[in-house]
C-alpha cells in the first residue's frame, strides 16, 4: 500500500490553500525543490538535466538562508534538496539542511548516495523528514553502466544506506529512508533482486518508477520498451514487502505513459510549487530549468515576495496558460495535482460530479 501517496499526490491535505486558489487569491507555494549544486559526480544515462552539461555553480548559502527564512513566513511547508546536480557536492549542505529545519520547514533530500557517509548521516538524519537514494541496479556492473560511474561506487552506496538505517534506529529518528529504482531496459531484470537487498538492509520503502523524458533532455526513450509489459512484476515484488518494508510499484504512472491525451487542458498546479536551481533562478518547475521563458526571477536579486508577486511571474503564468499542454513533460510531478485541480474547477464534466 502506497501510504506515502508517491504514485498520487498530497494536495488534498491542504484544503485551506486549495480553497484560496479556488477563490482566485494569490497562493504561495507549499513546496520548493532546490538544487544546491549544478554539478554531479555521476553521469547517468537517463539524466533529465544532461543538457545543462553539469557545469553549474553552487548556490550561495547566505542568500539561500535568507530566502528560506522568508519562505517559512509566506507559507512554504516543505523543501526538497535535489535539483540538476548532486546536492551533497555542496560543501555546506549539512548546514543548509539544519537551517531549513530550524525555520520550521520539513526538509527532504534526494541523492545518489555516494557522499552520504556516516558523518553526514549523523549530522542530518535528525533534521530530515525523508531521504531518497537513487539506486538503479542490484549489481555493481549494471550500476556502473547506468550511472556511468566507477563500479566501486555501488558498494559504497550500499554501505552508506545501511549505515543510515543503523543511525536512524540507534537514535530513534523519524526520517523515512527510501530507495528509488528507475525501471529501464538496462536494469528491469534486477528489480526483484534489489527489492530483496533493500528489504534486508532495513530501508522503509523501495519505489519503482518509469522513465519520462524532460522536454530539453538529450535522452530518448527506447520506443520498443513498454512499461505495460512489466506490470505483472508488481506481484513478485509485493511478496518481498512487509509491514516494515513497502514496495511501491508505480503502476499508475506506467499506465499513464500510454495515454494519448491528458485529462486536463492547462497546468494548474504551478501556484503550489516551484523549482530553484543552483544559479538562484526560480522556475515554474524542474522540466524547464534553463529556459528563461519559464523563469520567475532570481533569489540573489529579489525577495520571495517580490518574485512571487512580480510582473515577470505573471507574464510566465500567462504564457503557460496559452501553451499547448502536450509540450510539457509527460507524467510530471504536477500531473496528479493537475488532474485533481481540473476536476475541482470542472465538476460539471465529471460523471455524477455533483453527487457525494
Coordinates of C-alpha atoms in Angstrom, one line a residue:
X1 CA 0.0 0.0 0.0
X2 CA 1.3 3.4 -1.0
X3 CA 0.5 5.2 2.3
X4 CA 3.1 7.9 1.2
X5 CA 1.0 8.6 -1.9
X6 CA 4.1 8.6 -4.1
X7 CA 2.1 7.5 -7.1
X8 CA -0.6 10.1 -6.4
X9 CA -0.5 13.5 -4.7
X10 CA -0.9 15.1 -1.3
X11 CA -2.5 18.4 -2.2
X12 CA -5.8 17.2 -0.7
X13 CA -4.2 17.5 2.7
X14 CA -4.1 21.3 2.2
X15 CA -7.7 22.3 1.8
X16 CA -7.3 25.9 3.0
X17 CA -4.6 26.6 0.4
X18 CA -6.7 24.9 -2.3
X19 CA -9.7 27.0 -1.2
X20 CA -7.7 30.2 -1.6
X21 CA -6.8 29.0 -5.1
X22 CA -10.4 28.3 -6.0
X23 CA -11.2 31.8 -4.8
X24 CA -8.5 33.1 -7.2
X25 CA -6.4 34.5 -4.4
X26 CA -2.6 34.8 -4.7
X27 CA -1.4 31.4 -3.4
X28 CA 2.2 30.9 -2.2
X29 CA 3.7 27.5 -2.8
X30 CA 3.6 24.7 -0.3
X31 CA 6.7 23.0 -1.7
X32 CA 10.0 24.1 -3.2
X33 CA 12.6 21.9 -4.9
X34 CA 16.0 23.4 -4.7
X35 CA 19.3 22.4 -6.4
X36 CA 22.2 23.3 -4.2
X37 CA 24.7 22.1 -6.8
X38 CA 24.9 22.4 -10.6
X39 CA 27.5 19.7 -10.8
X40 CA 27.3 15.9 -10.4
X41 CA 29.7 13.1 -9.6
X42 CA 27.7 10.7 -11.8
X43 CA 26.6 11.0 -15.4
X44 CA 23.5 8.8 -15.6
X45 CA 22.3 7.6 -19.0
X46 CA 18.8 8.8 -18.1
X47 CA 19.6 12.2 -16.6
X48 CA 16.9 14.7 -17.3
X49 CA 19.4 17.6 -16.8
X50 CA 22.1 16.4 -19.3
X51 CA 21.5 19.4 -21.5
X52 CA 22.9 21.7 -18.7
X53 CA 26.3 19.9 -19.0
X54 CA 26.8 19.7 -15.2
X55 CA 28.8 22.9 -15.2
X56 CA 26.6 24.9 -12.9
X57 CA 27.7 26.7 -9.8
X58 CA 26.9 26.0 -6.1
X59 CA 24.1 28.1 -4.5
X60 CA 25.3 30.7 -2.0
X61 CA 24.3 29.5 1.5
X62 CA 23.8 33.0 2.9
X63 CA 21.4 34.1 0.2
X64 CA 19.6 30.8 0.4
X65 CA 19.2 31.0 4.2
X66 CA 17.6 34.5 3.8
X67 CA 15.3 33.2 1.1
X68 CA 14.3 30.1 3.1
X69 CA 13.6 32.2 6.2
X70 CA 11.2 34.3 4.2
X71 CA 9.7 31.2 2.6
X72 CA 8.6 30.0 6.0
X73 CA 6.8 33.2 6.7
X74 CA 4.8 33.2 3.5
X75 CA 3.6 29.6 3.9
X76 CA 6.1 27.3 2.3
X77 CA 5.9 23.9 4.2
X78 CA 8.5 21.7 2.6
X79 CA 11.8 21.8 0.7
X80 CA 13.4 19.0 -1.3
X81 CA 17.1 19.4 -1.9
X82 CA 17.7 17.7 -5.2
X83 CA 17.9 19.6 -8.4
X84 CA 20.1 19.5 -11.5
X85 CA 23.2 18.1 -9.8
X86 CA 24.2 16.1 -6.8
X87 CA 23.2 18.1 -3.8
X88 CA 25.8 16.6 -1.5
X89 CA 28.6 18.1 -3.6
X90 CA 27.8 21.4 -1.9
X91 CA 30.3 21.8 1.0
X92 CA 27.7 23.4 3.2
X93 CA 24.8 21.0 2.6
X94 CA 24.6 19.8 6.2
X95 CA 24.3 23.4 7.4
X96 CA 21.7 24.2 4.8
X97 CA 19.6 21.2 5.8
X98 CA 19.8 22.0 9.5
X99 CA 19.0 25.7 8.9
X100 CA 15.9 24.8 6.8
X101 CA 14.6 22.6 9.5
X102 CA 15.1 25.3 12.2
X103 CA 13.0 27.7 10.1
X104 CA 10.1 25.2 10.7
X105 CA 10.1 23.7 7.2
X106 CA 10.1 20.0 6.5
X107 CA 13.3 19.0 4.7
X108 CA 13.9 16.1 2.3
X109 CA 17.0 15.0 0.3
X110 CA 17.4 13.1 -2.9
X111 CA 20.9 11.8 -3.6
X112 CA 22.8 9.2 -5.5
X113 CA 24.2 8.3 -2.0
X114 CA 28.0 8.2 -2.7
X115 CA 28.7 11.1 -0.4
X116 CA 26.1 10.4 2.3
X117 CA 28.8 9.0 4.6
X118 CA 28.5 8.1 8.3
X119 CA 29.4 11.6 9.5
X120 CA 26.9 13.4 7.2
X121 CA 24.2 10.9 8.2
X122 CA 24.8 11.6 11.9
X123 CA 24.6 15.4 11.2
X124 CA 21.5 15.4 9.2
X125 CA 19.2 12.5 9.7
X126 CA 17.6 14.0 12.8
X127 CA 16.5 17.0 10.7
X128 CA 15.4 15.2 7.6
X129 CA 11.7 14.2 7.1
X130 CA 12.9 11.8 4.4
X131 CA 15.8 10.9 2.3
X132 CA 15.6 9.0 -1.0
X133 CA 18.6 7.2 -2.6
X134 CA 18.7 6.8 -6.4
X135 CA 19.9 3.2 -6.8
X136 CA 19.1 1.9 -10.2
X137 CA 20.7 -1.5 -10.1
X138 CA 21.3 -4.5 -7.9
X139 CA 24.9 -5.2 -9.2
X140 CA 27.9 -3.0 -9.5
X141 CA 28.3 -3.8 -13.2
X142 CA 24.8 -2.6 -14.1
X143 CA 25.0 0.4 -11.7
X144 CA 28.3 1.5 -13.3
X145 CA 26.8 1.3 -16.8
X146 CA 23.6 3.2 -15.9
X147 CA 25.2 5.8 -13.7
X148 CA 28.4 6.0 -15.8
X149 CA 30.5 5.9 -12.6
X150 CA 33.2 3.7 -11.1
X151 CA 31.8 0.3 -10.2
X152 CA 33.2 0.8 -6.7
X153 CA 30.5 3.4 -6.0
X154 CA 27.9 0.7 -5.8
X155 CA 29.4 -0.9 -2.7
X156 CA 29.9 2.5 -1.1
X157 CA 26.3 3.4 -1.6
X158 CA 25.1 0.2 -0.1
X159 CA 27.3 0.8 2.9
X160 CA 26.0 4.4 3.3
X161 CA 22.4 3.3 3.1
X162 CA 23.0 0.5 5.7
X163 CA 24.8 2.9 8.0
X164 CA 22.0 5.5 7.7
X165 CA 19.4 2.8 8.7
X166 CA 21.5 1.9 11.7
X167 CA 22.0 5.6 12.8
X168 CA 18.2 6.2 12.4
X169 CA 17.4 3.2 14.6
X170 CA 20.0 4.0 17.2
X171 CA 18.7 7.5 17.6
X172 CA 15.0 6.8 17.0
X173 CA 14.9 9.3 14.2
X174 CA 11.6 9.8 12.4
X175 CA 13.3 10.2 9.0
X176 CA 11.9 7.9 6.3
X177 CA 14.7 6.2 4.3
X178 CA 13.7 5.2 0.8
X179 CA 15.4 3.9 -2.4
X180 CA 14.2 4.8 -5.9
X181 CA 14.7 2.5 -8.8
X182 CA 14.2 3.9 -12.3
X183 CA 12.9 1.0 -14.4
X184 CA 14.8 0.9 -17.7
X185 CA 15.6 -1.7 -20.5
X186 CA 19.1 -2.0 -19.0
X187 CA 18.0 -2.9 -15.4
X188 CA 14.5 -4.3 -15.3
X189 CA 15.8 -7.8 -14.7
X190 CA 17.4 -6.7 -11.4
X191 CA 14.3 -5.1 -9.8
X192 CA 13.4 -8.2 -7.7
X193 CA 17.0 -8.6 -6.6
X194 CA 17.2 -5.0 -5.5
X195 CA 13.9 -5.3 -3.6
X196 CA 15.3 -8.2 -1.6
X197 CA 18.6 -6.4 -0.9
X198 CA 16.9 -3.1 0.2
X199 CA 14.4 -5.0 2.4
X200 CA 17.3 -6.8 4.1
X201 CA 19.1 -3.5 4.6
X202 CA 16.1 -2.2 6.6
X203 CA 15.0 0.8 4.4
X204 CA 11.4 1.9 4.8
X205 CA 10.5 1.6 1.1
X206 CA 11.6 0.9 -2.4
X207 CA 9.8 2.8 -5.1
X208 CA 10.0 1.6 -8.7
X209 CA 9.1 4.2 -11.3
X210 CA 9.1 4.6 -15.1
X211 CA 11.3 7.0 -17.1
X212 CA 9.7 10.0 -18.6
X213 CA 11.7 12.5 -20.6
X214 CA 12.0 16.2 -19.8
X215 CA 11.4 18.4 -22.9
X216 CA 15.0 19.6 -23.2
X217 CA 16.8 16.4 -22.3
X218 CA 19.1 14.6 -24.9
X219 CA 18.0 11.2 -23.7
X220 CA 15.4 9.4 -25.9
X221 CA 13.3 6.6 -24.6
X222 CA 13.5 3.1 -26.2
X223 CA 10.4 3.0 -28.3
X224 CA 10.3 -0.8 -28.1
X225 CA 10.3 -0.8 -24.3
X226 CA 6.7 -0.7 -22.9
X227 CA 6.1 -0.5 -19.2
X228 CA 2.7 -2.1 -19.5
X229 CA 4.5 -5.3 -20.4
X230 CA 6.1 -5.2 -16.9
X231 CA 3.0 -4.6 -14.8
X232 CA 3.0 -8.2 -13.6
X233 CA 6.3 -7.6 -11.9
X234 CA 4.4 -6.0 -9.1
X235 CA 3.0 -9.3 -7.9
X236 CA 6.5 -10.8 -7.4
X237 CA 7.7 -7.6 -5.8
X238 CA 4.9 -7.5 -3.2
X239 CA 5.9 -10.9 -2.0
X240 CA 9.1 -9.2 -0.6
X241 CA 7.1 -6.4 1.1
X242 CA 6.2 -6.4 4.8
X243 CA 4.7 -4.1 7.4
X244 CA 8.2 -2.6 7.9
X245 CA 9.2 -2.5 4.2
X246 CA 7.0 -1.2 1.4
X247 CA 7.5 -1.8 -2.3
X248 CA 5.8 1.0 -4.2
X249 CA 5.4 -0.1 -7.8
X250 CA 4.2 2.9 -9.7
X251 CA 1.8 1.1 -12.0
X252 CA -0.4 4.1 -12.4
X253 CA 2.5 6.3 -13.6
X254 CA 3.4 3.5 -16.1
X255 CA -0.1 3.1 -17.4
X256 CA -0.4 6.9 -17.9
X257 CA 2.5 6.9 -20.3
X258 CA 0.3 5.1 -22.7
X259 CA -2.4 7.8 -22.5
X260 CA -2.7 9.7 -25.8
X261 CA -4.2 12.8 -24.2
X262 CA -4.0 14.5 -20.7
X263 CA -7.2 14.7 -18.7
X264 CA -6.6 18.5 -18.3
X265 CA -6.0 21.3 -20.7
X266 CA -3.8 23.6 -18.6
X267 CA -1.2 23.3 -15.9
X268 CA -3.0 24.5 -12.8
X269 CA -0.6 23.3 -10.1
X270 CA 2.1 25.9 -10.6
X271 CA 1.0 28.1 -7.7
X272 CA 1.6 25.3 -5.2
X273 CA 5.3 24.6 -6.1
X274 CA 8.4 26.0 -7.7
X275 CA 12.0 25.0 -8.6
X276 CA 15.1 26.9 -7.7
X277 CA 18.3 26.0 -9.5
X278 CA 21.9 26.3 -8.3
X279 CA 22.2 29.8 -10.0
X280 CA 19.3 31.0 -7.8
X281 CA 16.8 31.2 -10.7
X282 CA 13.3 30.3 -9.7
X283 CA 11.3 28.3 -12.4
X284 CA 7.8 27.1 -12.8
X285 CA 9.0 23.5 -12.4
X286 CA 12.0 21.4 -13.0
X287 CA 11.0 20.5 -16.5
X288 CA 12.0 23.9 -17.9
X289 CA 15.2 24.7 -15.9
X290 CA 17.5 26.7 -18.1
X291 CA 14.7 28.1 -20.3
X292 CA 14.3 31.8 -19.3
X293 CA 10.7 31.8 -20.7
X294 CA 9.7 29.9 -17.6
X295 CA 11.9 31.8 -15.1
X296 CA 10.1 33.9 -12.4
X297 CA 13.2 35.7 -11.1
X298 CA 16.4 35.2 -9.1
X299 CA 16.8 34.9 -5.3
X300 CA 20.0 37.0 -5.4
X301 CA 18.2 39.9 -7.0
X302 CA 14.8 39.8 -5.4
X303 CA 12.9 38.6 -2.3
X304 CA 10.5 35.8 -2.4
X305 CA 7.5 38.1 -2.3
X306 CA 9.0 40.3 -5.0
X307 CA 9.4 37.3 -7.3
X308 CA 6.1 35.7 -6.5
X309 CA 4.0 38.9 -6.8
X310 CA 6.1 40.4 -9.6
X311 CA 5.2 41.2 -13.2
X312 CA 7.6 38.6 -14.6
X313 CA 5.9 35.7 -12.9
X314 CA 2.5 37.0 -14.1
X315 CA 3.9 37.0 -17.7
X316 CA 5.2 33.5 -17.3
X317 CA 1.9 32.2 -16.0
X318 CA 0.0 33.8 -18.9
X319 CA 2.5 32.1 -21.3
X320 CA 1.9 28.8 -19.6
X321 CA -1.8 29.2 -19.7
X322 CA -1.7 29.6 -23.5
X323 CA 0.8 26.9 -24.3
X324 CA -0.1 23.5 -25.7
X325 CA -0.1 21.2 -22.7
X326 CA 1.3 18.4 -24.9
X327 CA 4.6 20.2 -24.9
X328 CA 5.0 19.6 -21.2
X329 CA 6.7 16.6 -19.6
X330 CA 4.5 13.5 -19.6
X331 CA 3.7 12.2 -16.2
X332 CA 5.4 15.1 -14.4
X333 CA 5.4 15.7 -10.6
X334 CA 2.3 18.0 -11.1
X335 CA 0.3 15.6 -13.2
X336 CA -1.8 14.2 -10.5
X337 CA -2.2 17.6 -8.9
X338 CA -3.4 19.0 -12.3
X339 CA -5.9 16.2 -12.6
X340 CA -7.2 17.0 -9.1
X341 CA -7.5 20.7 -9.6
X342 CA -9.0 20.4 -13.1
X343 CA -11.8 18.2 -11.6
X344 CA -12.4 20.8 -8.8
X345 CA -12.8 23.5 -11.4
X346 CA -14.8 21.5 -13.9
X347 CA -17.2 19.5 -11.7
X348 CA -19.8 19.6 -14.5
X349 CA -17.5 17.5 -16.7
X350 CA -17.2 14.7 -14.0
X351 CA -19.8 12.0 -14.4
X352 CA -22.2 12.4 -11.4
X353 CA -19.7 15.0 -10.1
X354 CA -22.4 16.9 -8.1
X355 CA -23.2 13.9 -6.0
X356 CA -21.4 12.9 -2.9

